[in-house]
Short mmCIF file of C-alpha atoms and ligand atoms in Angstrom, two decimals:
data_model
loop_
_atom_site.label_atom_id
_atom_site.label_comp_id
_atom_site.label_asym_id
_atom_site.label_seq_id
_atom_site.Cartn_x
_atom_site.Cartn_y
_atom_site.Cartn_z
CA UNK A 104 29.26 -4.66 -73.49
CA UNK A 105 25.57 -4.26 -74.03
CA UNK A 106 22.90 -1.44 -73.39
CA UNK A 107 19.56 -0.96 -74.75
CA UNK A 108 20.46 2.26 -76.65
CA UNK A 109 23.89 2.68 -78.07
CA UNK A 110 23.99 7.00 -78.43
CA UNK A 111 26.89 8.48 -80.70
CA UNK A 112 27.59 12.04 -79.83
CA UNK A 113 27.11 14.11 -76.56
CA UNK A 114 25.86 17.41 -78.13
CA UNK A 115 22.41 18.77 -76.51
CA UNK A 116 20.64 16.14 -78.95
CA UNK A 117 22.68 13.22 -77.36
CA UNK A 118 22.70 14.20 -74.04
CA UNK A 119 19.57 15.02 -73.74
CA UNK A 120 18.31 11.50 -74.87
CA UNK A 121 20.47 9.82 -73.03
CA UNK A 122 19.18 11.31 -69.46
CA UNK A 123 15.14 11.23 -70.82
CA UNK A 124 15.59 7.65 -71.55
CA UNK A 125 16.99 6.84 -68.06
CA UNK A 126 13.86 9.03 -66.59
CA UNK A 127 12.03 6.20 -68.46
CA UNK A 128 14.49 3.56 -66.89
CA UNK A 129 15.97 2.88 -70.48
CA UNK A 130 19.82 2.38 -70.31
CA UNK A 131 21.73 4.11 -73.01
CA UNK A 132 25.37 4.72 -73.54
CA UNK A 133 26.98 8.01 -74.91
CA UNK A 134 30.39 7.65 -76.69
CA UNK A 135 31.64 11.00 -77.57
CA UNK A 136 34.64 12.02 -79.81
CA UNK A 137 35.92 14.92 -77.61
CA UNK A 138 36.57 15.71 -74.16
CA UNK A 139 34.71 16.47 -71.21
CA UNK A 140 36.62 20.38 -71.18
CA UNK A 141 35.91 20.68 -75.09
CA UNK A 142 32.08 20.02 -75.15
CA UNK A 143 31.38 22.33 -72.34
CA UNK A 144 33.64 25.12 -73.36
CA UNK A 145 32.09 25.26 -77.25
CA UNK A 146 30.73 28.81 -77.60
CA UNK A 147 27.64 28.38 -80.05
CA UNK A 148 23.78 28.79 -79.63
CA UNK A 149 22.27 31.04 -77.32
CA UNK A 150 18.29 31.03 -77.86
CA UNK A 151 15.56 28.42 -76.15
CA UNK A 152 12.36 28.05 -77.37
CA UNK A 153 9.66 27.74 -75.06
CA UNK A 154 9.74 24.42 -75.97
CA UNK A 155 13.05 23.40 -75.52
CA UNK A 156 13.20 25.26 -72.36
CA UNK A 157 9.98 22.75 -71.26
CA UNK A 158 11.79 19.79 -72.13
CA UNK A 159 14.87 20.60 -70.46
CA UNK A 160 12.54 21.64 -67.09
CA UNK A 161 11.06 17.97 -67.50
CA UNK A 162 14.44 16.53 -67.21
CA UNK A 163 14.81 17.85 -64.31
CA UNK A 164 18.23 20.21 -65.58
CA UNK A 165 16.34 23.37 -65.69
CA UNK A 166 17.06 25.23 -62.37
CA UNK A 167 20.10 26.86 -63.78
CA UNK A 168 18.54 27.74 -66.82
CA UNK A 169 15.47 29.16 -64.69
CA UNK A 170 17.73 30.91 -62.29
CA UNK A 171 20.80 32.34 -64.87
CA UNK A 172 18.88 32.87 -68.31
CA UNK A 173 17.22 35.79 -69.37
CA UNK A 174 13.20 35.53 -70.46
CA UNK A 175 13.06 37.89 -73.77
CA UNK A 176 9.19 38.88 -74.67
CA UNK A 177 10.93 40.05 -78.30
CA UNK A 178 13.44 41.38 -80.46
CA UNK A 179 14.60 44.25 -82.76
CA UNK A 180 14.53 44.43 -86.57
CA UNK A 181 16.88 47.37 -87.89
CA UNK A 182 16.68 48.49 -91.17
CA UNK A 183 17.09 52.15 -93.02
CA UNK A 184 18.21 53.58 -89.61
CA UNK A 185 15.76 52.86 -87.54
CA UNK A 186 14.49 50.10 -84.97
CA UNK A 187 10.93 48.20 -84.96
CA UNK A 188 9.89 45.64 -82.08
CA UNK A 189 8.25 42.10 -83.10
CA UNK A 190 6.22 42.12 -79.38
CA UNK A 191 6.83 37.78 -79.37
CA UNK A 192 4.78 37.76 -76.42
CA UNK A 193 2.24 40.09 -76.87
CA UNK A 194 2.00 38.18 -80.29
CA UNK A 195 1.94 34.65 -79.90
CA UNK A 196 1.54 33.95 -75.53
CA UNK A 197 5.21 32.62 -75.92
CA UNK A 198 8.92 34.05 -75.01
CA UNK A 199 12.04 32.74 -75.54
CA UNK A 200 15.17 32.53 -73.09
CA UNK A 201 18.81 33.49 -73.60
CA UNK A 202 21.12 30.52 -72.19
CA UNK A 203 24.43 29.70 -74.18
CA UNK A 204 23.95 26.44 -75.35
CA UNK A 205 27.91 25.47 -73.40
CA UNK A 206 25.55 25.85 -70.37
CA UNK A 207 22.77 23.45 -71.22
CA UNK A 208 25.61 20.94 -71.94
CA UNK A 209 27.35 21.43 -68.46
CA UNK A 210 24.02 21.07 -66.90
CA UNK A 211 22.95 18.05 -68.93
CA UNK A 212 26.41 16.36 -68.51
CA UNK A 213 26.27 17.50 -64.42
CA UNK A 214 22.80 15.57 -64.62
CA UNK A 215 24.20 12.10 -66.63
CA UNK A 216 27.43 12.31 -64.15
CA UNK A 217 24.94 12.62 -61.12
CA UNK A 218 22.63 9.35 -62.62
CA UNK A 219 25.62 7.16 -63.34
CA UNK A 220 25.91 7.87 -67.29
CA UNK A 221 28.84 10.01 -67.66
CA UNK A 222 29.32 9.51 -71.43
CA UNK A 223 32.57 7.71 -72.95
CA UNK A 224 34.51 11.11 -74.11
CA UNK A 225 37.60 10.52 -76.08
CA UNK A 226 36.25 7.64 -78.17
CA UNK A 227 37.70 7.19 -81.85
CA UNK A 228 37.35 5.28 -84.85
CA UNK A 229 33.24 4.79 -84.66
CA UNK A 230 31.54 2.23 -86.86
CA UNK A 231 28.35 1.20 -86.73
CA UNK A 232 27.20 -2.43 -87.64
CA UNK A 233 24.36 -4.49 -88.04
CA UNK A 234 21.46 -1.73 -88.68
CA UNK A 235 19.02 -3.91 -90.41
CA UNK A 236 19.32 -6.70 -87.96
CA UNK A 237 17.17 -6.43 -84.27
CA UNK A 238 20.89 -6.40 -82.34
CA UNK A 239 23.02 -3.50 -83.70
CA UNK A 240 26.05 -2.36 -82.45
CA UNK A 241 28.85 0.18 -82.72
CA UNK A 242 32.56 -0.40 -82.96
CA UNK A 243 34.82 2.21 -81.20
CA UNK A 244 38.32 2.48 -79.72
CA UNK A 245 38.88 4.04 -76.11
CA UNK A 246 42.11 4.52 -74.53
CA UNK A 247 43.86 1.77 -76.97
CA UNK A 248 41.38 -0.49 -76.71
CA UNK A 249 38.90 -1.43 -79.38
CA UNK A 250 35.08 -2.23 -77.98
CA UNK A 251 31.85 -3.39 -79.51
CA UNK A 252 28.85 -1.96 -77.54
CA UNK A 253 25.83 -4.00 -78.53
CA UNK A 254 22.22 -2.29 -78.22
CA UNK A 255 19.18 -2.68 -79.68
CA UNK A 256 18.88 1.09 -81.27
CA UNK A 257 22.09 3.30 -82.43
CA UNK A 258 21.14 6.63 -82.52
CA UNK A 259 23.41 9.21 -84.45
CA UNK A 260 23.54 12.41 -82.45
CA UNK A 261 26.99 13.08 -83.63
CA UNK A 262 26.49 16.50 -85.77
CA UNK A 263 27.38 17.86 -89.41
CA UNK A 264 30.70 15.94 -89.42
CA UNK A 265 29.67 12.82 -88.09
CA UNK A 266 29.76 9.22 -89.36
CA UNK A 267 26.11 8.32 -88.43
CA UNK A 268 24.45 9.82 -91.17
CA UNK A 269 26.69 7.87 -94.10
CA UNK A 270 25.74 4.68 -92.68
CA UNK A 271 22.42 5.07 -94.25
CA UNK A 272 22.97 3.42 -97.39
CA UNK A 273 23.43 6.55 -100.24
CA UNK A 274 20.36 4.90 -102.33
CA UNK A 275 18.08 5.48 -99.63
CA UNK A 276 19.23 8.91 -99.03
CA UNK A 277 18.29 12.23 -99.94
CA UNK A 278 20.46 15.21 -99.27
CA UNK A 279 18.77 18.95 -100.06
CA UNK A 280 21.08 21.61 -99.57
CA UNK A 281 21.98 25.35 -99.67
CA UNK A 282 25.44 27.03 -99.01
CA UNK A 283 25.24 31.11 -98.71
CA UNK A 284 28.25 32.70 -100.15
CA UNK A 285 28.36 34.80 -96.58
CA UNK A 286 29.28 33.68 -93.41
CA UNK A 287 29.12 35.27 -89.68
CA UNK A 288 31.73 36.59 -87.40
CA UNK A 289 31.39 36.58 -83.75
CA UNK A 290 32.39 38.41 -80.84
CA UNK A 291 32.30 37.70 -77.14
CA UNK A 292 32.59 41.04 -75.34
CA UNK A 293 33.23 42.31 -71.69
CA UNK A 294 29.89 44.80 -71.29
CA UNK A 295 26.56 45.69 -70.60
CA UNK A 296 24.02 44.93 -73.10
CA UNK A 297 23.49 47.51 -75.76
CA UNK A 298 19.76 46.90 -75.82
CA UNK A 299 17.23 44.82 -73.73
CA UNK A 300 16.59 42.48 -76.67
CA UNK A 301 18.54 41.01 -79.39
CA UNK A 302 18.72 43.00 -82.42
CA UNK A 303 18.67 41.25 -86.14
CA UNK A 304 20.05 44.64 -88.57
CA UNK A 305 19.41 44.68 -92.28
CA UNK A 306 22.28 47.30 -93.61
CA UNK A 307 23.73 47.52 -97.37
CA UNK A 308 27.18 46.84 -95.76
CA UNK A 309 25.81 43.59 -94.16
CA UNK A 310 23.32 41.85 -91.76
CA UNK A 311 24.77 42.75 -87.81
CA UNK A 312 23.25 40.75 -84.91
CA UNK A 313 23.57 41.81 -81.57
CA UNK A 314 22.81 39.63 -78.62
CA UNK A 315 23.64 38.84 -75.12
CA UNK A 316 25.11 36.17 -72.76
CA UNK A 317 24.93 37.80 -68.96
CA UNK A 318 24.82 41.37 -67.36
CA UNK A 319 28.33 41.32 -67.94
CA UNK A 320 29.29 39.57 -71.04
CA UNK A 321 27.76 40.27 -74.68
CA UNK A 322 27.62 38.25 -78.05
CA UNK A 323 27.08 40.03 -81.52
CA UNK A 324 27.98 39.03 -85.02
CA UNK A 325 28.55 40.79 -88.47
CA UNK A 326 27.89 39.21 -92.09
CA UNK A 327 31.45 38.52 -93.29
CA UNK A 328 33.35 36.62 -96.06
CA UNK A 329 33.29 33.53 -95.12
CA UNK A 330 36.90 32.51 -96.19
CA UNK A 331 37.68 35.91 -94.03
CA UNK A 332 40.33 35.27 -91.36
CA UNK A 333 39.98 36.83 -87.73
CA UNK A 334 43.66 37.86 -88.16
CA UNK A 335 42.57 40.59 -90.39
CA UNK A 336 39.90 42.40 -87.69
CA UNK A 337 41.37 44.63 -85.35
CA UNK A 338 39.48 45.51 -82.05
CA UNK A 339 38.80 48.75 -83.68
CA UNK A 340 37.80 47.63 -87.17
CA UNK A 341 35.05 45.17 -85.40
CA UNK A 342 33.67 48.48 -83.27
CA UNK A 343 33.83 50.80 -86.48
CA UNK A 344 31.66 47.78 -88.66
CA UNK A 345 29.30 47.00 -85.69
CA UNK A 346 28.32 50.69 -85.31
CA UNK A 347 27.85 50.84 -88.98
CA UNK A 348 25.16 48.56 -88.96
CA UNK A 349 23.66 48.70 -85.97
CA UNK A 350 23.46 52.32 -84.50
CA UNK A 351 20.14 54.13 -85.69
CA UNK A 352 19.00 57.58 -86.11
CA UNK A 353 17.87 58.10 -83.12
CA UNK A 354 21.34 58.14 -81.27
CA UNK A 355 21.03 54.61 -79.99
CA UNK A 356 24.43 52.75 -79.86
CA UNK A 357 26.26 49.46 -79.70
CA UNK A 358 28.12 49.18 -76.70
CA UNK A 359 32.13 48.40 -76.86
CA UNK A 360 33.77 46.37 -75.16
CA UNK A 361 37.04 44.26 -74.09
CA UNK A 362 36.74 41.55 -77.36
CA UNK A 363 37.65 38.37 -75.56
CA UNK A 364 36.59 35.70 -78.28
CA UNK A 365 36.57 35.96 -81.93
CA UNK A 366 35.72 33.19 -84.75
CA UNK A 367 33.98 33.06 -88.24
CA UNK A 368 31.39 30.73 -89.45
CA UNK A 369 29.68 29.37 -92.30
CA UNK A 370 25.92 29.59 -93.34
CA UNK A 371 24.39 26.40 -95.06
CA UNK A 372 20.84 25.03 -94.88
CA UNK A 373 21.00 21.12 -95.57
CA UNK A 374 18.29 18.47 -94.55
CA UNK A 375 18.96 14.68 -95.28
CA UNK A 376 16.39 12.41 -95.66
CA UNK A 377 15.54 9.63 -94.63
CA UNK A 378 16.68 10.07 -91.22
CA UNK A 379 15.85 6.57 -90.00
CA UNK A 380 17.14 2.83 -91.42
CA UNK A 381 16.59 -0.22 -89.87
CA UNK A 382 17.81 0.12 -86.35
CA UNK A 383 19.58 3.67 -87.36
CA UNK A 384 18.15 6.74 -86.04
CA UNK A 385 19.79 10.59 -86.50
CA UNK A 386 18.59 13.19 -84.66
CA UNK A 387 19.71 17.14 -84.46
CA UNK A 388 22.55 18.48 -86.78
CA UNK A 389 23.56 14.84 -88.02
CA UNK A 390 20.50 14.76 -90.37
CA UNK A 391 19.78 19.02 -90.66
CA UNK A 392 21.58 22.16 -90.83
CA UNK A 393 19.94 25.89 -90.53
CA UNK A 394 21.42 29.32 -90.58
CA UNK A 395 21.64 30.70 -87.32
CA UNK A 396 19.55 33.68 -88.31
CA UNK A 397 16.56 31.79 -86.82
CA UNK A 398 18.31 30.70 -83.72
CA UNK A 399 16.44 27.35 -84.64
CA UNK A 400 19.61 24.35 -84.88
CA UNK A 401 19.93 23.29 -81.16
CA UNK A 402 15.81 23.74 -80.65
CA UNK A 403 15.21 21.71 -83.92
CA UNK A 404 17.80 19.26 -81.95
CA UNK A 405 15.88 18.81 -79.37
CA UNK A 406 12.25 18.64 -81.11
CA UNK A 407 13.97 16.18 -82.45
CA UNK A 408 14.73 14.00 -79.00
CA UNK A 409 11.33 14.58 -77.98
CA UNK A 410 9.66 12.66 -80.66
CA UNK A 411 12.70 10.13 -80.32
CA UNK A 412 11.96 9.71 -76.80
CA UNK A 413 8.76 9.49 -77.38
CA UNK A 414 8.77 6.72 -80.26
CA UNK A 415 11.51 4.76 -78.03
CA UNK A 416 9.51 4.84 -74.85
CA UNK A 417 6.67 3.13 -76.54
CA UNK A 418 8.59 0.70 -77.93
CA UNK A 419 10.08 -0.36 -74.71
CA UNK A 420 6.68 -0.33 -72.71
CA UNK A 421 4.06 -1.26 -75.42
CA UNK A 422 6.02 -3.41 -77.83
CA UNK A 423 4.75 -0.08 -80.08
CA UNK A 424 7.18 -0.15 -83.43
CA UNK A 425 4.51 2.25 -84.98
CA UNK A 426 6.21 5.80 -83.34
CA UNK A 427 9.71 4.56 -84.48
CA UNK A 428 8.31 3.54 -88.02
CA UNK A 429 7.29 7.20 -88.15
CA UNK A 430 9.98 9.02 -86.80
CA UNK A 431 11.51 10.95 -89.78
CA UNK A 432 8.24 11.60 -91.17
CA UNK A 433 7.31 13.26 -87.92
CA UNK A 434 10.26 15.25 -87.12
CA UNK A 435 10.48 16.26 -90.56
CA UNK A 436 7.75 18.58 -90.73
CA UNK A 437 9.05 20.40 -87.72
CA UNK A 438 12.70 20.48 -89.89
CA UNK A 439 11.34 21.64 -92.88
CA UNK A 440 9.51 24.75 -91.28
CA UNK A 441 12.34 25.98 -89.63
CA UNK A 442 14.69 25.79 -92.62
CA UNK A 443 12.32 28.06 -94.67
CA UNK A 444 12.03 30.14 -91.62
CA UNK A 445 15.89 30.27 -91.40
CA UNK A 446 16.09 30.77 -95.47
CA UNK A 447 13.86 33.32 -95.46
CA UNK A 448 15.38 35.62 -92.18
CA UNK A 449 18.14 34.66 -93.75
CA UNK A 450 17.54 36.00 -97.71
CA UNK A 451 15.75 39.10 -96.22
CA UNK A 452 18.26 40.01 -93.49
CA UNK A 453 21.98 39.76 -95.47
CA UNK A 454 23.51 41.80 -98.32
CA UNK A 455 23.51 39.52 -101.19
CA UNK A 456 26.36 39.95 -103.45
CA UNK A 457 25.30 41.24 -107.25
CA UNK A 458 21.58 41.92 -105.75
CA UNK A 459 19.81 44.44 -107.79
CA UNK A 460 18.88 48.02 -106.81
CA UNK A 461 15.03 45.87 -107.53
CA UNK A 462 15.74 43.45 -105.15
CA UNK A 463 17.47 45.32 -102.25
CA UNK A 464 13.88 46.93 -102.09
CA UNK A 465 12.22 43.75 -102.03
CA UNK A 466 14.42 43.16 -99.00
CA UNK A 467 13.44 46.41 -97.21
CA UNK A 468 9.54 46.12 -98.85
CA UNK A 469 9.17 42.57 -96.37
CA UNK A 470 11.18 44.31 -93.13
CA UNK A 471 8.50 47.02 -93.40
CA UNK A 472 5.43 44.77 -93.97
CA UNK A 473 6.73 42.32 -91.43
CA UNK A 474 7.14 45.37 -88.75
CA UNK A 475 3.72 47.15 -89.24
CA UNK A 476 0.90 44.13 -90.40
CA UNK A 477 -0.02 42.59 -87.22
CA UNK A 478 -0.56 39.12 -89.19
CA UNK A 479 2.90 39.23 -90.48
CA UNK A 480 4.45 39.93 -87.47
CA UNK A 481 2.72 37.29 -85.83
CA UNK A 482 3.70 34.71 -88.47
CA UNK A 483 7.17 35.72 -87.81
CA UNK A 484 6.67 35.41 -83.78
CA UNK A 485 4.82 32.10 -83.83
CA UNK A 486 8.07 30.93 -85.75
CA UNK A 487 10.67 32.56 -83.86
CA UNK A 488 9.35 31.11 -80.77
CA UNK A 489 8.65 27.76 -82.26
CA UNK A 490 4.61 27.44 -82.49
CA UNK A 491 4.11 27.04 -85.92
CA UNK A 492 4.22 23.37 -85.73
CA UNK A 493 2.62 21.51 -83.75
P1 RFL B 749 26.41 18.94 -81.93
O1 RFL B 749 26.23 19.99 -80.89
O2 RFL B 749 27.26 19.26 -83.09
O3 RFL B 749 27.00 17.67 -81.18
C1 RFL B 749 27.53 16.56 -81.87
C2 RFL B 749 28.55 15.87 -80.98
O4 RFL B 749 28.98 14.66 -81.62
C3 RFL B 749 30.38 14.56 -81.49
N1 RFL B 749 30.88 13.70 -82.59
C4 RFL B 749 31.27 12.42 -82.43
N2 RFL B 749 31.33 11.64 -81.34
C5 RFL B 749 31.78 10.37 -81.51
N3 RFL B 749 32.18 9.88 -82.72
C6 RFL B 749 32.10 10.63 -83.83
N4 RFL B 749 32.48 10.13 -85.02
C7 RFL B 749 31.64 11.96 -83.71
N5 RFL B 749 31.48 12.98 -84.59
C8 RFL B 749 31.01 14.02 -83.90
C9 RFL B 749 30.88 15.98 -81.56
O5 RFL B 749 32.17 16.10 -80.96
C10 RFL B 749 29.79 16.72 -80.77
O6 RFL B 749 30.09 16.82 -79.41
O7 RFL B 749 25.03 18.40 -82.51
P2 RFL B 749 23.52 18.39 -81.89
O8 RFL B 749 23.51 17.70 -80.55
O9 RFL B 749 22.68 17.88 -82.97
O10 RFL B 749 23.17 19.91 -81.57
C11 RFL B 749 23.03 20.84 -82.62
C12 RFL B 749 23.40 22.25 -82.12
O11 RFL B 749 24.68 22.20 -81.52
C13 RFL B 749 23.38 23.28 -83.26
O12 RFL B 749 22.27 23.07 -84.09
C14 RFL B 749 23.33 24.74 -82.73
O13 RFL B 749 24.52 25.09 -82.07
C15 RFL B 749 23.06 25.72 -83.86
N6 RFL B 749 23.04 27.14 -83.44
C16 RFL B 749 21.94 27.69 -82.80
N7 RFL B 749 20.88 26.92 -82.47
C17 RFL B 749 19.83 27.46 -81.77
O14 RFL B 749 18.87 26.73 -81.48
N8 RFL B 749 19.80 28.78 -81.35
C18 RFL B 749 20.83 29.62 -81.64
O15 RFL B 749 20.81 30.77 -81.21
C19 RFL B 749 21.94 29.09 -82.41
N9 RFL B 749 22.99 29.87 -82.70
C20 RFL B 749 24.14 27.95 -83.70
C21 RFL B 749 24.07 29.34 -83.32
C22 RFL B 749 25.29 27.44 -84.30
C23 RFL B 749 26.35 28.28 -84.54
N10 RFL B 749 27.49 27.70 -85.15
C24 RFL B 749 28.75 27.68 -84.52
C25 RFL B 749 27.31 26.83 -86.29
C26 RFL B 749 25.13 30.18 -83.56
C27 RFL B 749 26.26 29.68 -84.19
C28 RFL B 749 27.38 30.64 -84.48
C1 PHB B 750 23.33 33.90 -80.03
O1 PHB B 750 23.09 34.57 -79.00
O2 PHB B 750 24.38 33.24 -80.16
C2 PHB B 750 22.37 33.92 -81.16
C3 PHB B 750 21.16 34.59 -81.01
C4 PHB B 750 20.26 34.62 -82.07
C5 PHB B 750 20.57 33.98 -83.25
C6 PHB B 750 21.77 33.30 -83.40
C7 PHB B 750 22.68 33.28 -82.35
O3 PHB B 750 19.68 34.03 -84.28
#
């Protein structure tokens, strides 16, 4: 079988691509390791950038998005008991929109069904061939059968734990990376919001995050151990740590509610480079990994796609190789903002283990400067929303 781009992975980075290209009327086929079920029930991000919420308007999968998410103008920093605003709008022009990411892949796959791309789900055993000739092609099994899709582009789309990124020979390759020795825990909650806007909470027992999906249902997280089991956290216990960290002195409160989800997760910052070779291209979390303290991964994703598209578009209707020759270069600048953005919310916002007394002040020193200079709010804005880079 043949296409013009051969797409591993149907995450928001693959999917995505896939449908811009066939706006362009460039064929692409998506082979995906899971199911149909499993992609779209995958509880992870939850915050759009402007930007990402443009993108996903100009592919024409936005209505839901428009119709369901909810347009925050800024957020909460709590620290030492009490609660400052970062005014996003007010400081940069630019809002962001809460819309779990499970919905932008139901929409996106709705869209690929709809155009006659459904992706391949259930595929196994990927392998990827040919790279640094002008006819690639990947190698995958489906339903007992083994198939060679042939393309002129493979793109790698297919996350942390995919094969993509290790078919860039190692010499070429550099990996940077960071693991925190914390992780997060996260609840999905029957409930009203506790608060309008999503509240990041500096506390010496841990960094608390409390967020929102719908009117109805609400998503927070506490800084835990990451070897931590969920076994171990009673209803109660979750309530009594949230409350903790979150409630100020003024008497406002988290709101409980029916826990109907729980699950704990890592923290790592990791950016491989190069992310291009030969024919190979990675995009999203095959080639970078952020913290989710900057809500950045599935935006960086799809900043990502856009200069992809982009760089493929003009190779397909201008014979242009120059866009695709500077791909990684490009994207990377975007990367590499966002993962000191995410390093730094990240450093100021959690309890470290063996911090000094000297440095926990640091910690509340930037909160404090960040919440009352107008220019340091606003550099914190213009990244949150995702203006910093161009
Ligand atoms: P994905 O979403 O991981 O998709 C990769 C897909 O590839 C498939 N795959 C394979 N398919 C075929 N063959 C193989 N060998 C394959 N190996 C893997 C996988 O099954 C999967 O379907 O990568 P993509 O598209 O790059 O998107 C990245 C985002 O999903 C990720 O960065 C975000 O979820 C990160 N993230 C957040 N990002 C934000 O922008 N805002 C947020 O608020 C935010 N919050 C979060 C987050 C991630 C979190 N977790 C769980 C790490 C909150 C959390 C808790
Ligand atoms: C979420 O709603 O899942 C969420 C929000 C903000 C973050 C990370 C995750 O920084």
């Amino acid at each position: 079988m043949r296409t013009q781009v051969g797409i591993i992975g149907a995450g928001p980075a693959g999917l995505l691509l896939s449908h811009l290209l066939h706006l362009r009327g460039i064929d692409s086929v998506v082979l995906e390791a899971r199911s149909r079920e499993q992609i779209e029930s995958t509880i992870r991000a939850g915050v759009l950038e402007q930007g990402t919420m443009d993108l996903l308007i100009e592919a024409g999968v936005g209505a839901r998005m428009q119709a369901e998410g909810a347009l925050h103008h800024g957020f909460e920093l709590a620290f030492e008991g009490k609660r400052r605003r970062i005014d996003l709008t007010g400081l940069t022009g630019h809002s962001i929109t809460v819309y779990a990411q499970h919905e932008v892949i139901k929409d996106l796959v709705a869209a690929r069904v709809a155009a006659d791309g459904a992706p391949r789900f259930g595929v196994s055993n990927v392998s990827i061939h040919g790279i640094e000739t002008d006819s690639p092609s990947i190698r995958y099994q489906h339903e007992g059968e083994t198939h060679d899709l042939q393309c002129d582009f493979v793109i790698g789309c297919d996350g942390s734990q995919g094969v993509s990124r290790a078919a860039i020979p190692q010499a070429l390759r550099q990996d940077f990376e960071r693991v925190y020795p914390f992780g997060w825990f996260g609840i999905l909650c029957e409930g009203v919001p506790s608060s309008e806007e999503l509240i990041y909470a500096r506390h010496e027992r841990g960094f608390a995050l409390v967020s929102t999906r719908s009117p109805n249902v609400q998503r927070m997280y506490f800084q835990c151990d990451p070897k931590d089991s969920v076994d171990n956290w009673s209803d109660d216990r979750i309530w009594a740590e949230l409350h903790a960290r979150v409630d100020s002195h003024d008497g406002r409160q988290v709101v409980d509610g029916k826990i109907f989800q729980k699950n704990i997760v890592g923290m790592r910052s990791f950016v491989s480079t190069t992310m291009q070779h030969g024919r190979l291209f990675l995009a999203g979390d095959a080639a970078h990994i952020v913290p989710p303290t900057g809500a950045k991964g599935m935006n960086l994703a799809v900043a990502d796609v856009r200069v992809l598209t982009r760089a493929l578009s003009a190779f397909y209707t201008e014979n242009r190789m120059d866009l695709l020759d500077g791909y990684s270069e490009t994207a990377l600048k975007r990367i590499w903002r966002a993962e000191h953005f995410s390093y730094w919310m990240t450093s100021m916002m959690h309890r470290i283990e063996g911090a000094t007394p000297f440095e926990q002040q640091l910690q509340v020193a930037e909160l404090e400067y960040v919440t009352t200079s107008r220019a340091a709010a606003t550099a914190m804005a213009e990244n949150y929303v995702g203006v910093a880079v161009a």
